mmCIF file of C-alpha atoms in Angstrom:
data_model
loop_
_atom_site.group_PDB
_atom_site.id
_atom_site.type_symbol
_atom_site.label_atom_id
_atom_site.label_comp_id
_atom_site.label_asym_id
_atom_site.label_seq_id
_atom_site.Cartn_x
_atom_site.Cartn_y
_atom_site.Cartn_z
ATOM 1 C CA MET A 209 -93.774 70.549 -26.347
ATOM 2 C CA THR A 210 -90.243 69.312 -26.923
ATOM 3 C CA GLU A 211 -89.348 65.952 -25.372
ATOM 4 C CA GLU A 212 -86.083 65.602 -23.515
ATOM 5 C CA PRO A 213 -83.707 63.018 -25.003
ATOM 6 C CA GLN A 214 -83.921 59.644 -23.272
ATOM 7 C CA PRO A 215 -80.935 57.360 -22.519
ATOM 8 C CA ASN A 216 -80.473 54.472 -24.908
ATOM 9 C CA ALA A 217 -82.482 51.425 -23.994
ATOM 10 C CA ASP A 218 -82.372 47.835 -25.152
ATOM 11 C CA ALA A 219 -85.308 45.906 -26.443
ATOM 12 C CA ALA A 220 -86.508 45.167 -22.924
ATOM 13 C CA GLY A 221 -86.609 48.818 -22.138
ATOM 14 C CA GLU A 222 -83.579 48.727 -19.812
ATOM 15 C CA PRO A 223 -80.921 51.404 -20.144
ATOM 16 C CA ALA A 224 -77.886 50.267 -22.176
ATOM 17 C CA PRO A 225 -74.594 50.040 -20.193
ATOM 18 C CA VAL A 226 -72.359 53.027 -20.540
ATOM 19 C CA ALA A 227 -68.943 52.179 -22.101
ATOM 20 C CA ARG A 228 -65.911 52.613 -19.782
ATOM 21 C CA PRO A 229 -63.408 55.212 -20.892
ATOM 22 C CA ALA A 230 -60.388 53.825 -22.768
ATOM 23 C CA LYS A 231 -57.297 53.080 -20.655
ATOM 24 C CA SER A 232 -54.725 55.821 -20.645
ATOM 25 C CA ARG A 233 -51.901 55.229 -23.116
ATOM 26 C CA LEU A 234 -49.477 56.024 -20.313
ATOM 27 C CA LEU A 235 -50.821 53.159 -18.205
ATOM 28 C CA GLN A 236 -50.572 50.764 -21.142
ATOM 29 C CA ASP A 237 -46.940 51.670 -21.747
ATOM 30 C CA GLY A 238 -45.925 51.668 -18.088
ATOM 31 C CA ARG A 239 -47.826 49.347 -15.769
ATOM 32 C CA ASP A 240 -48.683 46.798 -18.480
ATOM 33 C CA MET A 241 -45.068 46.667 -19.585
ATOM 34 C CA PHE A 242 -43.995 46.007 -15.995
ATOM 35 C CA TRP A 243 -46.356 43.040 -15.624
ATOM 36 C CA SER A 244 -45.238 41.731 -19.021
ATOM 37 C CA LEU A 245 -41.587 41.831 -18.014
ATOM 38 C CA ALA A 246 -42.049 40.546 -14.449
ATOM 39 C CA PRO A 247 -41.832 36.808 -15.372
ATOM 40 C CA LEU A 248 -38.688 37.474 -17.381
ATOM 41 C CA LEU A 249 -37.087 39.335 -14.485
ATOM 42 C CA ILE A 250 -37.943 36.535 -12.055
ATOM 43 C CA GLY A 251 -36.489 33.965 -14.458
ATOM 44 C CA CYS A 252 -33.242 35.938 -14.696
ATOM 45 C CA VAL A 253 -32.929 36.034 -10.899
ATOM 46 C CA VAL A 254 -33.509 32.271 -10.622
ATOM 47 C CA LEU A 255 -31.010 31.548 -13.412
ATOM 48 C CA ALA A 256 -28.365 33.720 -11.775
ATOM 49 C CA GLY A 257 -28.848 31.811 -8.537
ATOM 50 C CA LEU A 258 -28.429 28.481 -10.273
ATOM 51 C CA VAL A 259 -25.266 29.608 -12.041
ATOM 52 C CA GLY A 260 -23.832 30.722 -8.732
ATOM 53 C CA MET A 261 -24.644 27.368 -7.132
ATOM 54 C CA CYS A 262 -23.109 25.364 -9.976
ATOM 55 C CA SER A 263 -19.937 27.390 -10.473
ATOM 56 C CA PHE A 264 -16.642 25.589 -9.877
ATOM 57 C CA GLN A 265 -12.931 26.216 -9.905
ATOM 58 C CA PRO A 266 -10.717 24.072 -12.147
ATOM 59 C CA GLY A 267 -7.862 22.327 -10.401
ATOM 60 C CA GLY A 268 -7.535 20.889 -6.944
ATOM 61 C CA SER A 269 -7.973 24.106 -4.995
ATOM 62 C CA SER A 270 -10.021 27.285 -5.406
ATOM 63 C CA ASN A 271 -7.387 29.456 -3.708
ATOM 64 C CA GLY A 272 -4.337 28.227 -5.652
ATOM 65 C CA THR A 273 -2.753 26.223 -2.814
ATOM 66 C CA ILE A 274 -0.997 22.929 -3.565
ATOM 67 C CA PRO A 275 -2.890 19.846 -2.325
ATOM 68 C CA SER A 276 -1.030 18.032 0.444
ATOM 69 C CA PHE A 277 -0.108 14.346 0.201
ATOM 70 C CA ASP A 278 1.516 12.317 2.982
ATOM 71 C CA ALA A 279 4.274 10.666 0.925
ATOM 72 C CA PRO A 280 6.130 9.097 3.893
ATOM 73 C CA ALA A 281 3.005 7.327 5.152
ATOM 74 C CA ALA A 282 1.997 6.192 1.663
ATOM 75 C CA LEU A 283 5.439 4.851 0.758
ATOM 76 C CA ARG A 284 5.802 3.051 4.086
ATOM 77 C CA ALA A 285 2.452 1.371 3.459
ATOM 78 C CA ASP A 286 3.569 0.425 -0.068
ATOM 79 C CA ALA A 287 6.785 -1.069 1.302
ATOM 80 C CA GLN A 288 4.732 -3.248 3.626
ATOM 81 C CA THR A 289 2.366 -4.359 0.877
ATOM 82 C CA LEU A 290 3.834 -4.442 -2.618
ATOM 83 C CA GLY A 291 6.626 -6.956 -2.118
ATOM 84 C CA PHE A 292 9.604 -5.057 -3.611
ATOM 85 C CA PRO A 293 11.965 -2.421 -2.154
ATOM 86 C CA ILE A 294 10.448 1.062 -1.820
ATOM 87 C CA ARG A 295 12.516 4.161 -1.055
ATOM 88 C CA LEU A 296 11.470 7.467 0.485
ATOM 89 C CA PRO A 297 13.220 10.350 -1.313
ATOM 90 C CA GLU A 298 15.041 12.833 0.913
ATOM 91 C CA LEU A 299 14.380 16.031 -0.995
ATOM 92 C CA PRO A 300 15.684 19.526 -0.201
ATOM 93 C CA GLY A 301 13.413 22.335 0.927
ATOM 94 C CA GLY A 302 10.866 23.674 -1.517
ATOM 95 C CA TRP A 303 9.678 20.312 -2.829
ATOM 96 C CA GLN A 304 6.137 19.278 -1.910
ATOM 97 C CA ALA A 305 4.332 15.992 -2.475
ATOM 98 C CA ASN A 306 0.851 16.619 -3.846
ATOM 99 C CA SER A 307 -0.449 13.257 -5.088
ATOM 100 C CA GLY A 308 0.187 9.530 -5.166
ATOM 101 C CA GLY A 309 -1.212 6.066 -5.581
ATOM 102 C CA ARG A 310 -0.692 2.482 -6.664
ATOM 103 C CA GLY A 311 -1.147 0.918 -10.058
ATOM 104 C CA SER A 312 -0.579 -2.242 -12.055
ATOM 105 C CA ILE A 313 0.931 -3.154 -15.414
ATOM 106 C CA GLN A 314 -0.483 -6.210 -17.112
ATOM 107 C CA ASN A 315 2.300 -8.649 -18.060
ATOM 108 C CA GLY A 316 4.711 -6.022 -16.820
ATOM 109 C CA ARG A 317 7.468 -8.320 -15.616
ATOM 110 C CA THR A 318 9.132 -11.558 -16.576
ATOM 111 C CA ALA A 319 10.061 -14.180 -13.993
ATOM 112 C CA ASN A 320 11.287 -17.662 -14.918
ATOM 113 C CA THR A 321 10.132 -17.090 -18.516
ATOM 114 C CA GLN A 322 6.634 -16.294 -17.276
ATOM 115 C CA HIS A 323 4.915 -12.974 -17.913
ATOM 116 C CA LEU A 324 3.408 -11.676 -14.699
ATOM 117 C CA ASN A 325 1.560 -8.551 -13.698
ATOM 118 C CA ALA A 326 3.666 -5.801 -12.135
ATOM 119 C CA THR A 327 2.738 -3.216 -9.515
ATOM 120 C CA THR A 328 3.692 0.425 -9.206
ATOM 121 C CA SER A 329 3.994 2.987 -6.439
ATOM 122 C CA ASN A 330 3.747 6.585 -7.600
ATOM 123 C CA VAL A 331 4.215 9.940 -5.869
ATOM 124 C CA GLY A 332 3.846 13.318 -7.540
ATOM 125 C CA TYR A 333 5.853 16.328 -6.420
ATOM 126 C CA ILE A 334 5.789 20.055 -7.088
ATOM 127 C CA SER A 335 9.300 21.408 -7.504
ATOM 128 C CA PRO A 336 10.443 24.735 -6.022
ATOM 129 C CA THR A 337 9.775 26.353 -9.416
ATOM 130 C CA GLY A 338 6.210 25.003 -9.529
ATOM 131 C CA MET A 339 6.856 22.167 -11.999
ATOM 132 C CA TYR A 340 5.141 18.791 -11.587
ATOM 133 C CA MET A 341 7.463 15.774 -11.307
ATOM 134 C CA SER A 342 6.537 12.168 -10.619
ATOM 135 C CA LEU A 343 8.489 9.259 -9.213
ATOM 136 C CA THR A 344 7.359 5.706 -9.970
ATOM 137 C CA GLN A 345 8.830 2.679 -8.189
ATOM 138 C CA SER A 346 7.954 -0.729 -9.578
ATOM 139 C CA ASN A 347 8.886 -4.380 -9.990
ATOM 140 C CA ALA A 348 8.198 -4.057 -13.721
ATOM 141 C CA ASP A 349 10.740 -4.519 -16.490
ATOM 142 C CA GLU A 350 12.279 -1.321 -17.795
ATOM 143 C CA ASP A 351 10.499 -1.222 -21.148
ATOM 144 C CA LYS A 352 7.133 -2.095 -19.624
ATOM 145 C CA LEU A 353 7.405 0.582 -16.948
ATOM 146 C CA VAL A 354 8.454 3.301 -19.381
ATOM 147 C CA GLY A 355 5.762 2.194 -21.830
ATOM 148 C CA SER A 356 3.108 2.541 -19.137
ATOM 149 C CA ILE A 357 4.136 6.184 -18.700
ATOM 150 C CA HIS A 358 4.659 7.195 -22.346
ATOM 151 C CA SER A 359 3.742 4.519 -24.851
ATOM 152 C CA SER A 360 5.731 6.150 -27.662
ATOM 153 C CA ALA A 361 8.922 6.756 -25.663
ATOM 154 C CA TYR A 362 12.234 5.405 -26.920
ATOM 155 C CA PRO A 363 15.756 5.467 -25.383
ATOM 156 C CA THR A 364 17.944 8.376 -26.457
ATOM 157 C CA GLY A 365 20.972 8.007 -24.187
ATOM 158 C CA ALA A 366 22.089 7.784 -20.596
ATOM 159 C CA VAL A 367 23.235 10.122 -17.844
ATOM 160 C CA ASP A 368 25.379 9.475 -14.766
ATOM 161 C CA VAL A 369 23.817 10.642 -11.509
ATOM 162 C CA ALA A 370 26.225 10.368 -8.587
ATOM 163 C CA GLY A 371 27.563 7.045 -9.878
ATOM 164 C CA THR A 372 24.238 5.557 -10.976
ATOM 165 C CA SER A 373 23.392 5.291 -14.677
ATOM 166 C CA TRP A 374 19.938 6.464 -15.711
ATOM 167 C CA VAL A 375 18.579 5.766 -19.197
ATOM 168 C CA ILE A 376 16.777 8.709 -20.795
ATOM 169 C CA TYR A 377 13.658 8.035 -22.870
ATOM 170 C CA ARG A 378 11.817 10.599 -24.954
ATOM 171 C CA GLY A 379 8.385 10.450 -26.552
ATOM 172 C CA SER A 380 7.554 11.138 -30.157
ATOM 173 C CA GLY A 381 5.063 13.892 -29.258
ATOM 174 C CA GLN A 382 6.049 17.528 -29.640
ATOM 175 C CA ASN A 383 3.784 18.917 -26.939
ATOM 176 C CA GLY A 384 2.207 17.883 -23.663
ATOM 177 C CA ALA A 385 3.145 14.901 -21.521
ATOM 178 C CA ASP A 386 4.435 12.860 -24.478
ATOM 179 C CA ALA A 387 7.202 15.434 -24.965
ATOM 180 C CA GLU A 388 8.437 15.065 -21.368
ATOM 181 C CA PRO A 389 11.455 12.807 -20.875
ATOM 182 C CA VAL A 390 11.490 9.704 -18.708
ATOM 183 C CA TRP A 391 14.589 8.867 -16.681
ATOM 184 C CA THR A 392 14.792 5.279 -15.466
ATOM 185 C CA THR A 393 17.236 3.079 -13.580
ATOM 186 C CA ARG A 394 17.254 -0.316 -11.882
ATOM 187 C CA LEU A 395 18.380 -0.550 -8.270
ATOM 188 C CA THR A 396 19.475 -3.927 -6.961
ATOM 189 C CA GLY A 397 20.035 -4.811 -3.321
ATOM 190 C CA PRO A 398 19.722 -7.563 -0.743
ATOM 191 C CA ASP A 399 15.983 -6.943 -0.485
ATOM 192 C CA GLY A 400 15.309 -7.230 -4.208
ATOM 193 C CA VAL A 401 15.181 -5.195 -7.389
ATOM 194 C CA THR A 402 13.271 -1.970 -8.075
ATOM 195 C CA GLN A 403 12.838 -0.133 -11.359
ATOM 196 C CA LEU A 404 12.601 3.637 -10.893
ATOM 197 C CA ALA A 405 11.165 6.116 -13.374
ATOM 198 C CA ILE A 406 11.048 9.908 -13.161
ATOM 199 C CA THR A 407 9.105 12.145 -15.518
ATOM 200 C CA GLY A 408 7.597 15.608 -15.546
ATOM 201 C CA ALA A 409 8.026 19.169 -16.714
ATOM 202 C CA GLY A 410 11.027 19.989 -14.525
ATOM 203 C CA SER A 411 14.504 20.989 -15.605
ATOM 204 C CA THR A 412 17.434 18.611 -16.001
ATOM 205 C CA GLU A 413 18.730 19.764 -12.632
ATOM 206 C CA GLN A 414 15.385 18.917 -11.009
ATOM 207 C CA PHE A 415 15.463 15.438 -12.585
ATOM 208 C CA ARG A 416 18.911 15.003 -11.036
ATOM 209 C CA THR A 417 17.710 16.255 -7.658
ATOM 210 C CA LEU A 418 14.841 13.764 -7.510
ATOM 211 C CA ALA A 419 17.077 10.943 -8.781
ATOM 212 C CA VAL A 420 19.752 11.539 -6.119
ATOM 213 C CA ALA A 421 17.134 11.998 -3.383
ATOM 214 C CA THR A 422 15.712 8.553 -4.194
ATOM 215 C CA GLN A 423 18.704 6.387 -5.064
ATOM 216 C CA SER A 424 20.663 7.552 -2.013
ATOM 217 C CA GLN A 425 18.092 6.187 0.446
ATOM 218 C CA PRO A 426 17.908 2.647 1.788
ATOM 219 C CA PRO A 427 14.701 0.669 1.225
ATOM 220 C CA LEU A 428 11.966 1.177 3.769
ATOM 221 C CA ALA A 429 11.148 -1.672 6.131
ATOM 222 C CA SER A 430 8.978 -4.259 4.435
ATOM 223 C CA ARG A 431 7.748 -5.968 7.587
#
């Protein structure tokens, strides 16, 4: 009598566990690949979010507009505070003030053979052609004021602007701010003396416009 084959048994006589069928190759290549790539995909999403949060626009404005600066209010405050005559330029249409502030020049002026610190009042303007120009008014000596703007600048001549002589300085640099000229003049009046300096990337005509707009105005009230 032939015996029927019995299932495999271990030493204790219990049936051996039946091996599970191997996973389909399709599932290994599909679902396993998804779970392997999931952390990478999540990381990419998080990184993209961080980049979006940290992005920035160079310059003062993200939409290209010129920042506004209240030059009349600032210059009136400087006239009340700094102790030398300050003038408010009367510029034609198309000019816009976009920046300003006060500064100091160590040992910038000489009084009674003593070297004293000087103060400055500065306003930046954008010309009608989009060029930046700055006007500095100070009680500093001419060479000290010009040196505080471009340390390598040296006088190259003079120009007459509506009866006022302006000395033209140029820097030794070939590019950038050091290549921009500096026009300076000293205005004297009953209220005191002010050294003016104009620099920037504007044309000669724009230098003249800013010079006339400033020198033609009386000093603002100091008290």
